[in-house]
Short mmCIF file of C-alpha atoms and ligand atoms in Angstrom, two decimals:
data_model
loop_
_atom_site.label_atom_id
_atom_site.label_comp_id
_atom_site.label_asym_id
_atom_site.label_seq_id
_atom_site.Cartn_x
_atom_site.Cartn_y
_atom_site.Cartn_z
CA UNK A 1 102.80 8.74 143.71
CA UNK A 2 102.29 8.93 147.58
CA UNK A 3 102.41 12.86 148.81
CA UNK A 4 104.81 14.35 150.56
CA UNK A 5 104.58 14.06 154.29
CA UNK A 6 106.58 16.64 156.75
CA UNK A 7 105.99 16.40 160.49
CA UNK A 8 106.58 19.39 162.65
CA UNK A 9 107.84 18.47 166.13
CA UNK A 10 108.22 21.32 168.47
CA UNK A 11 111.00 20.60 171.38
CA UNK A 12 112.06 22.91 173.79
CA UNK A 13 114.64 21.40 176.54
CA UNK A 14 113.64 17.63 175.28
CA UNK A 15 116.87 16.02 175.21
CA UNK A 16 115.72 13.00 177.37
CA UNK A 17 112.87 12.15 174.67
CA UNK A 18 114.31 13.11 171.64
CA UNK A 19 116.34 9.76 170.50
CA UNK A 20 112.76 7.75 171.43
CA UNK A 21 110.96 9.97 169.44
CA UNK A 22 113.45 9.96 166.73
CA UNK A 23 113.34 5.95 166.53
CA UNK A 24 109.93 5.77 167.12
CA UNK A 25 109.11 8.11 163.65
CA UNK A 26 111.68 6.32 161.73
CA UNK A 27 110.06 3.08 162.42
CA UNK A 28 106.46 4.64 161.30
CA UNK A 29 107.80 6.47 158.39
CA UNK A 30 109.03 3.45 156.96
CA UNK A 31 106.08 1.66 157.32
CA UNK A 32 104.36 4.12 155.49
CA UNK A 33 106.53 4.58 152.74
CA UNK A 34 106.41 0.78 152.63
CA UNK A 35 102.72 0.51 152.73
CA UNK A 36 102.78 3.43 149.84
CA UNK A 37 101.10 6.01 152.00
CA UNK A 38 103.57 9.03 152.05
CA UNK A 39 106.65 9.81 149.53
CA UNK A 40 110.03 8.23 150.12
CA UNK A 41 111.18 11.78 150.83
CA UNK A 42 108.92 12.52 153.61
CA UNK A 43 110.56 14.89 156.49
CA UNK A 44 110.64 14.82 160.41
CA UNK A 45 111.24 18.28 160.97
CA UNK A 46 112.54 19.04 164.64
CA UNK A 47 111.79 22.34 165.54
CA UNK A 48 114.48 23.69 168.45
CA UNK A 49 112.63 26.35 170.19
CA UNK A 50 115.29 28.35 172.15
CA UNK A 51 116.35 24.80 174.55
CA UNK A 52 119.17 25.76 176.96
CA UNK A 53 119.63 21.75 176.73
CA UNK A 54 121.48 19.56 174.28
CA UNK A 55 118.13 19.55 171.88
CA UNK A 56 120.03 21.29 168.82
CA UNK A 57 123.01 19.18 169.15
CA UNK A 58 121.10 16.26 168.82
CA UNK A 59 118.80 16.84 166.28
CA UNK A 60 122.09 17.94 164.12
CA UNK A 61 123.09 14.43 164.98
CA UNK A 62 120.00 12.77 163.84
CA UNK A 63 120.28 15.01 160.73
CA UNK A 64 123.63 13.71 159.83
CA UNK A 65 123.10 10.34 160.35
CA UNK A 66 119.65 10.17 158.40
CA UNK A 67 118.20 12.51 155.79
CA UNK A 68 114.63 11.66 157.12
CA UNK A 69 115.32 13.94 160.10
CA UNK A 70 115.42 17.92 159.60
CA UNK A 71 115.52 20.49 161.74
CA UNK A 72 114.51 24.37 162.26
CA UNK A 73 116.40 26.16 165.08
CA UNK A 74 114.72 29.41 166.11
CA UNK A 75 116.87 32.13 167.65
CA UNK A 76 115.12 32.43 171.13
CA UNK A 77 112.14 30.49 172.82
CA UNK A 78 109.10 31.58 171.31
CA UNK A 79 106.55 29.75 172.98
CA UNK A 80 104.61 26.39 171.93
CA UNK A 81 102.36 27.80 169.42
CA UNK A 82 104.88 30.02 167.59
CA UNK A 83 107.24 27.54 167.20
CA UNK A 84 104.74 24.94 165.19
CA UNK A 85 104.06 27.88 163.39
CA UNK A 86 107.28 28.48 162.77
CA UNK A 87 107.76 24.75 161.32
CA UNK A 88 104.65 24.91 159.45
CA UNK A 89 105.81 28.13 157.92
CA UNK A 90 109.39 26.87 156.81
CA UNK A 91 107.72 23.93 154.98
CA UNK A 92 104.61 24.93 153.48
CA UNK A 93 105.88 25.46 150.01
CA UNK A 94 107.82 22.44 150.31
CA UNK A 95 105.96 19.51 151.17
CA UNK A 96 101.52 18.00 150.20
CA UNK A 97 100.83 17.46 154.12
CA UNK A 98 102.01 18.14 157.57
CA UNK A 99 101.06 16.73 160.71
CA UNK A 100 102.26 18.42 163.89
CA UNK A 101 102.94 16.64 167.17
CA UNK A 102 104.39 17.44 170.44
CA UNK A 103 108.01 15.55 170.90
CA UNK A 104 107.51 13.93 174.48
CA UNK A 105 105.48 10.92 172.94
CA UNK A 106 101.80 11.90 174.23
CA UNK A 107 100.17 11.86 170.89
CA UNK A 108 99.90 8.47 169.20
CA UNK A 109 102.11 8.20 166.57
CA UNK A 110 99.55 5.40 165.46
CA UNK A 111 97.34 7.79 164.70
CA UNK A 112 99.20 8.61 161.54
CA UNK A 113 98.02 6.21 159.72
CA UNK A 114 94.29 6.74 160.45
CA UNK A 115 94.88 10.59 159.73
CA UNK A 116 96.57 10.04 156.61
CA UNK A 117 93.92 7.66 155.23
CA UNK A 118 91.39 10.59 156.76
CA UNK A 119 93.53 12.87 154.25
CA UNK A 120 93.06 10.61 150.97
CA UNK A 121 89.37 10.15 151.54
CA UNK A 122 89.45 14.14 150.93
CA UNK A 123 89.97 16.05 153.86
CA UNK A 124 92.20 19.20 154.50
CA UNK A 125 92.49 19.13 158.27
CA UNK A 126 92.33 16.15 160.02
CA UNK A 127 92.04 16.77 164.12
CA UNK A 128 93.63 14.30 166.72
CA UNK A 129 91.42 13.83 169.38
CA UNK A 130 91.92 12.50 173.35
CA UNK A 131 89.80 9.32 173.81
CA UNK A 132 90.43 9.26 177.36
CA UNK A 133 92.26 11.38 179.81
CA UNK A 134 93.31 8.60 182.01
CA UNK A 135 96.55 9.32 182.17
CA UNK A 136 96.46 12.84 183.19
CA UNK A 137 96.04 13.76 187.01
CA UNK A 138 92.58 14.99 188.19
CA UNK A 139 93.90 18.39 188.44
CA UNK A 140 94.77 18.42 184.49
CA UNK A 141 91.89 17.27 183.99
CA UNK A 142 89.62 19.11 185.52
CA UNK A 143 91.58 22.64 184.81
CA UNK A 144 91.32 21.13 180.76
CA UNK A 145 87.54 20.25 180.49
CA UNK A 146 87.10 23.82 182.24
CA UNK A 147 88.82 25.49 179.75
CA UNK A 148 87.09 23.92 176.94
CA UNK A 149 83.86 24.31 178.59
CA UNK A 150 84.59 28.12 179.80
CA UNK A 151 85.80 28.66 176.05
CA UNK A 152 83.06 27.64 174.34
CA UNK A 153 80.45 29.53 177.07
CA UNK A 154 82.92 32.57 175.89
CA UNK A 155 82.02 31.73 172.26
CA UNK A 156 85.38 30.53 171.00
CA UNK A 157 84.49 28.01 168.87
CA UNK A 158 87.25 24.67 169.25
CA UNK A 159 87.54 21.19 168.80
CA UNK A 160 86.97 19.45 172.64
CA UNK A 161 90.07 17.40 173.53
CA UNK A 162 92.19 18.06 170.51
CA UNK A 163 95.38 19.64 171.67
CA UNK A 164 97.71 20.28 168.65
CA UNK A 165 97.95 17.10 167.16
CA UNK A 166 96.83 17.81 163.80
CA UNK A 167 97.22 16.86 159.89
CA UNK A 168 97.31 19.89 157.37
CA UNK A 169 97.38 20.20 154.00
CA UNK A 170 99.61 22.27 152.18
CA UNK A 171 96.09 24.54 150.58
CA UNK A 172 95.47 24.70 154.79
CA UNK A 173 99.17 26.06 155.04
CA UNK A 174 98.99 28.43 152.60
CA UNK A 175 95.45 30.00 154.47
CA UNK A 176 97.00 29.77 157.69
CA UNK A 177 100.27 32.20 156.12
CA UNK A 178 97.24 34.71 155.90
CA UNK A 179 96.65 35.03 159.79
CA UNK A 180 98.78 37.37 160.80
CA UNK A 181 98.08 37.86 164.97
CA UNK A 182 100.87 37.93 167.03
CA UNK A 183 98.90 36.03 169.90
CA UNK A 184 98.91 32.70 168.29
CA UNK A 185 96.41 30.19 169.09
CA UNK A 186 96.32 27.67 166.31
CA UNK A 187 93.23 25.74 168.06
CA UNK A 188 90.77 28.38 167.71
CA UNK A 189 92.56 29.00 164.18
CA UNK A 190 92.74 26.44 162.04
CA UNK A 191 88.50 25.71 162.78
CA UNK A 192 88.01 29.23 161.43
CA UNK A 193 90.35 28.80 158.29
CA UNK A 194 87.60 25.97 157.27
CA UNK A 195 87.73 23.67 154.71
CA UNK A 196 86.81 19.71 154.73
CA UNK A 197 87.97 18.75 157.96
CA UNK A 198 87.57 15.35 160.44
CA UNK A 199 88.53 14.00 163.91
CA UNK A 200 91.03 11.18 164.88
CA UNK A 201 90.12 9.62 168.01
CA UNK A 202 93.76 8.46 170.00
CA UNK A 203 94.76 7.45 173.62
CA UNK A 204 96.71 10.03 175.14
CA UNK A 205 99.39 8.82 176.49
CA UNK A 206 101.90 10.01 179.41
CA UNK A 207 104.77 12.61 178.68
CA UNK A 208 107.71 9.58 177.96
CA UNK A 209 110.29 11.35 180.20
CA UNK A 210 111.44 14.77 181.21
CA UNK A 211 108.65 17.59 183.04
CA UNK A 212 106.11 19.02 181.24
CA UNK A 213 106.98 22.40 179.77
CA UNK A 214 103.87 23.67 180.97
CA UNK A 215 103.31 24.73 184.14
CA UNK A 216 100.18 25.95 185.56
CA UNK A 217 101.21 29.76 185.27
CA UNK A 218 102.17 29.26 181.21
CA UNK A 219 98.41 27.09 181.02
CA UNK A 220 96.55 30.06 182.80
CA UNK A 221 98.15 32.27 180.24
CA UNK A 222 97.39 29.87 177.67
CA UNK A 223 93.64 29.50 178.08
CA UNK A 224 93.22 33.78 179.03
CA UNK A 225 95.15 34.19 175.60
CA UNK A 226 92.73 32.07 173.97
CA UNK A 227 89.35 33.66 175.32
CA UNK A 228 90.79 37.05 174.27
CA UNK A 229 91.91 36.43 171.06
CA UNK A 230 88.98 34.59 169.95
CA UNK A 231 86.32 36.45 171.82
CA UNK A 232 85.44 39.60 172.61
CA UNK A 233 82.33 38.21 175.34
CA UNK A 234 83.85 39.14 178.44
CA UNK A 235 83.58 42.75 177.09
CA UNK A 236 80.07 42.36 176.27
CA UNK A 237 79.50 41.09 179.63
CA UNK A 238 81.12 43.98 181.19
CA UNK A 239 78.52 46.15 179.35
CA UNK A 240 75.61 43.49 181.03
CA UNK A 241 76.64 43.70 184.20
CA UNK A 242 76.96 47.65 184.07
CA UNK A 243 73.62 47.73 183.12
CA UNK A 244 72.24 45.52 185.81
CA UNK A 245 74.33 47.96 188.56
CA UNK A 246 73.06 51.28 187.27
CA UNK A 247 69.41 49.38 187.26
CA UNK A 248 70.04 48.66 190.53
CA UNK A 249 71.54 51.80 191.77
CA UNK A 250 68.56 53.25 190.25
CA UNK A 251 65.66 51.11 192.47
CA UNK A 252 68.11 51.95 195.49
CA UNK A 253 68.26 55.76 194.93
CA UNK A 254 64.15 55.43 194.61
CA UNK A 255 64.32 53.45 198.03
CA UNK A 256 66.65 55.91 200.03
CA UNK A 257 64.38 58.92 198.30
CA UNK A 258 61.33 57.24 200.18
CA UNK A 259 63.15 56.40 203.24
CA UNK A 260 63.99 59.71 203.53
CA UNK A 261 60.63 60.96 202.85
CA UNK A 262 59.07 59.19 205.08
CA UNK A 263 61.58 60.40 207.68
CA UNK A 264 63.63 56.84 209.24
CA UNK A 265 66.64 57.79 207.52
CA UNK A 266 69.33 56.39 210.01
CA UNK A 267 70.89 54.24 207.13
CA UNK A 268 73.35 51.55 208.33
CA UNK A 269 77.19 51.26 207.64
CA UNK A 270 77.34 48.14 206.66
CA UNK A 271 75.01 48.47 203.66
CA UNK A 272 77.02 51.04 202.88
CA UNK A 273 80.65 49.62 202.91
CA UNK A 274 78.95 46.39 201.26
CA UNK A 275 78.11 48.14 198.20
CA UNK A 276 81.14 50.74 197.80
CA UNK A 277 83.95 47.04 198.09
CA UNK A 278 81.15 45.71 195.72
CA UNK A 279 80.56 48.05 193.10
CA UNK A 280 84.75 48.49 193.65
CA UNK A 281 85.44 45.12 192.96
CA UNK A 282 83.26 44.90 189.99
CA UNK A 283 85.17 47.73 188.46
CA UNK A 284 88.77 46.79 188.95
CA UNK A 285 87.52 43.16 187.54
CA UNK A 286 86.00 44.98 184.47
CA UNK A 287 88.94 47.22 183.99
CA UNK A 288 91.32 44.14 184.04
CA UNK A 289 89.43 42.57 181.16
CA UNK A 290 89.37 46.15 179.17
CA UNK A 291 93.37 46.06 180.17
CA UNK A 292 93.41 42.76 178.82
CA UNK A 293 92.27 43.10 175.52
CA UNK A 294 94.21 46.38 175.23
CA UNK A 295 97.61 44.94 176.02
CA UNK A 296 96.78 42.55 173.32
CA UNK A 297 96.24 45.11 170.68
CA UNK A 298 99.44 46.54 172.02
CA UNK A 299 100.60 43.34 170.89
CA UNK A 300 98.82 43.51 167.40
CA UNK A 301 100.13 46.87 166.28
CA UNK A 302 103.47 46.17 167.06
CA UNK A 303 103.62 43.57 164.36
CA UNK A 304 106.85 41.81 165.81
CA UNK A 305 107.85 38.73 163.55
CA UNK A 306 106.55 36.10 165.87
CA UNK A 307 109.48 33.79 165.57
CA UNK A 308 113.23 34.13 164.23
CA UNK A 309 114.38 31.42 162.24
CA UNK A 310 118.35 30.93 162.49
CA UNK A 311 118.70 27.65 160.56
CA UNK A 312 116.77 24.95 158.21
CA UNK A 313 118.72 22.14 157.90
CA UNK A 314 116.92 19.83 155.54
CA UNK A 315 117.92 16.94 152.90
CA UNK A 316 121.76 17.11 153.74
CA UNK A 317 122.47 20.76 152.60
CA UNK A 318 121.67 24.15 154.79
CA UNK A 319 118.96 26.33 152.86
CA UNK A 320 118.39 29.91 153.67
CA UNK A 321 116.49 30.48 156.91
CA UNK A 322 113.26 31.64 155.92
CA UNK A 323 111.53 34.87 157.43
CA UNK A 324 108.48 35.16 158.61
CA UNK A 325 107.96 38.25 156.32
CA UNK A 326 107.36 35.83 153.73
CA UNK A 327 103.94 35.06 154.54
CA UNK A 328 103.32 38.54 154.03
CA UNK A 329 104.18 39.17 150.80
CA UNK A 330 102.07 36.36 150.17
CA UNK A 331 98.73 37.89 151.34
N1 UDP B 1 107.33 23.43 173.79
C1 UDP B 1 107.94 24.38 172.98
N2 UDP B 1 108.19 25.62 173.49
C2 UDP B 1 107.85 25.97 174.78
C3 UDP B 1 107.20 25.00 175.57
C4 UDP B 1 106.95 23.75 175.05
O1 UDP B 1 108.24 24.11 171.81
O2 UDP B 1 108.11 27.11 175.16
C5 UDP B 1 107.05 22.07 173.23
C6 UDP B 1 107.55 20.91 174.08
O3 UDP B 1 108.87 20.58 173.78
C7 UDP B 1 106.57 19.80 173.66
C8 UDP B 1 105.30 20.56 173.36
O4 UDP B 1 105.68 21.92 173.17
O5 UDP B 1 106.99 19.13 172.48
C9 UDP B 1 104.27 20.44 174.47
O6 UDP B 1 104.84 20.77 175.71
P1 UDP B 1 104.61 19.87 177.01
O7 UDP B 1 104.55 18.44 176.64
O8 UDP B 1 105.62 20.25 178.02
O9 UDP B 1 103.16 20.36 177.47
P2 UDP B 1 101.99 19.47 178.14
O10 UDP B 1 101.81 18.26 177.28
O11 UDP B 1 102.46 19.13 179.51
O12 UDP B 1 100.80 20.37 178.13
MG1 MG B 2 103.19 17.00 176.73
#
């Protein structure tokens, strides 16, 4: 018997792709089933992140008219990574393997097959990696291989090009339950959970309609939130480059000692107001990373649930919306 396959599909405000998504999935599901990869009663599961759009309305729809679909709708918009999460969480007990993929048609649905075969050969997590980034402007581009490159210089250690399409076991799930940090970034997470694990090489394609729901700001955020969590460097280079200054202020007392000594001590301005904007600048730049990494434990010990589940709508019948405190009874 073929395992059971649910796909987690996060949409926030996607009304103009959803129904082309939708079709496109129910063509590939039932070529799988038919080829005997995944179980007859293999799930899309839509998860409605807080859209101010029709997005709930319509994946009701597609749940109605075809048991394939399901959905998760989450009380407020809780950001990219918490609403996979959220997905993955609601199905883990429920399903053998999950692949998640953004709605708007980037990600190759083709891929599916590859990672599914990827999966019976024996591995847990199967990454989908960019081929190319043709379609993407230069300014995505060059902003993403930055960030990969500037993350792994910071000595978080992720997959280059894979954004968060991704195949999962249901063992992976159940690790993943165990991570309990409120600043989610499943890329740097799912390498450290372990476990057998391969890559998926796919064209990225370009978003199929609608705007991208990430603008530069949210992507700044994105890629700060990821050095932080996953690295504590930039703190260690703080302490470096405090060292260096105080060596340095040291050789420069020695000098102005000397100067003085040897009596031409009519020291300029300039050398002066260099070094106090310098040694200023360094400072407020070093106590914004400290203030960085202390909002985020702000964040930590505050243990919020990091998504609300309001409704699971799955296999015709409304189950009870799951909590996130389940995980933690788990661990
Ligand atoms: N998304 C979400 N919540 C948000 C922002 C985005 O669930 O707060 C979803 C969005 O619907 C899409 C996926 O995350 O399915 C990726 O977003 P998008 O395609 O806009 O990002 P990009 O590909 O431009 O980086
Ligand atoms: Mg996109």
């Amino acid at each position: 018997m073929a395992d059971k396959l649910y796909m987690i599909v996060p949409c926030y405000n996607e009304e103009e792709v959803l129904p082309e998504t939708a079709k496109r999935l129910r063509e590939k599901y039932a070529s799988l089933i038919g080829a005997g990869l995944i179980s007859p009663d293999s799930r899309v599961v839509f998860v409605n992140d807080g859209s101010r759009d029709r997005t709930w309305d319509i994946i009701r729809e597609l749940h109605a008219s075809d048991e394939m679909f399901s959905g998760v709708d989450l009380a407020h918009n809780s950001g990219h990574q918490n609403a996979v999460l959220a997905g993955l969480m609601t199905v883990r007990d429920i399903c053998d393997v999950s692949i998640t993929m953004d709605a708007d048609l980037q990600d190759d649905i083709n891929a599916i097959d590859e990672m599914l075969a990827k999966y019976y050969e024996g591995n847990q997590v199967v990454y989908g990696v960019r081929s190319t980034r043709k379609t993407d402007s230069f300014f995505k581009r060059f902003t993403a291989r930055s960030f990969y490159r500037f993350m792994k210089a910071m000595g978080a250690d992720i997959v280059y090009d894979h954004a968060d399409f991704r195949l999962m076991s249901a063992r992976v799930l159940q690790e993943l339950a165990g991570f309990r940090e409120v600043n989610l970034f499943l890329r740097g997470l799912v390498p450290l959970i372990g476990f057998k694990s391969c890559k998926v090489y796919y064209e990225r394609h370009e978003r199929f309609a609608g705007k991208s729901k990430y603008p530069l700001g949210k992507m700044l955020h994105f890629a700060v939130n990821g050095i932080t969590s996953f690295s504590t460097r930039p703190l260690k280079l703080i302490t470096a480059i405090g060292f260096i200054m105080s060596a340095i202020s040291a050789a420069a007392i020695i000098w102005a000692f000397v100067v003085k000594i040897l009596g031409h001590s009519e020291l300029g301005w300039s050398s002066t107001m260099c070094s106090i904007w310098l040694i200023g600048g360094i400072q407020i730049l070093a106590l914004g990373i400290i203030g960085e990494y202390i909002g985020k434990i702000y964040a930590e010990v505050k243990q919020r649930p990091r998504y609300i589940v309001a409704e699971f709508i799955n296999n015709g019948g409304k189950e009870n919306a799951e909590k996130d405190t389940q995980s933690r009874e788990l661990r």
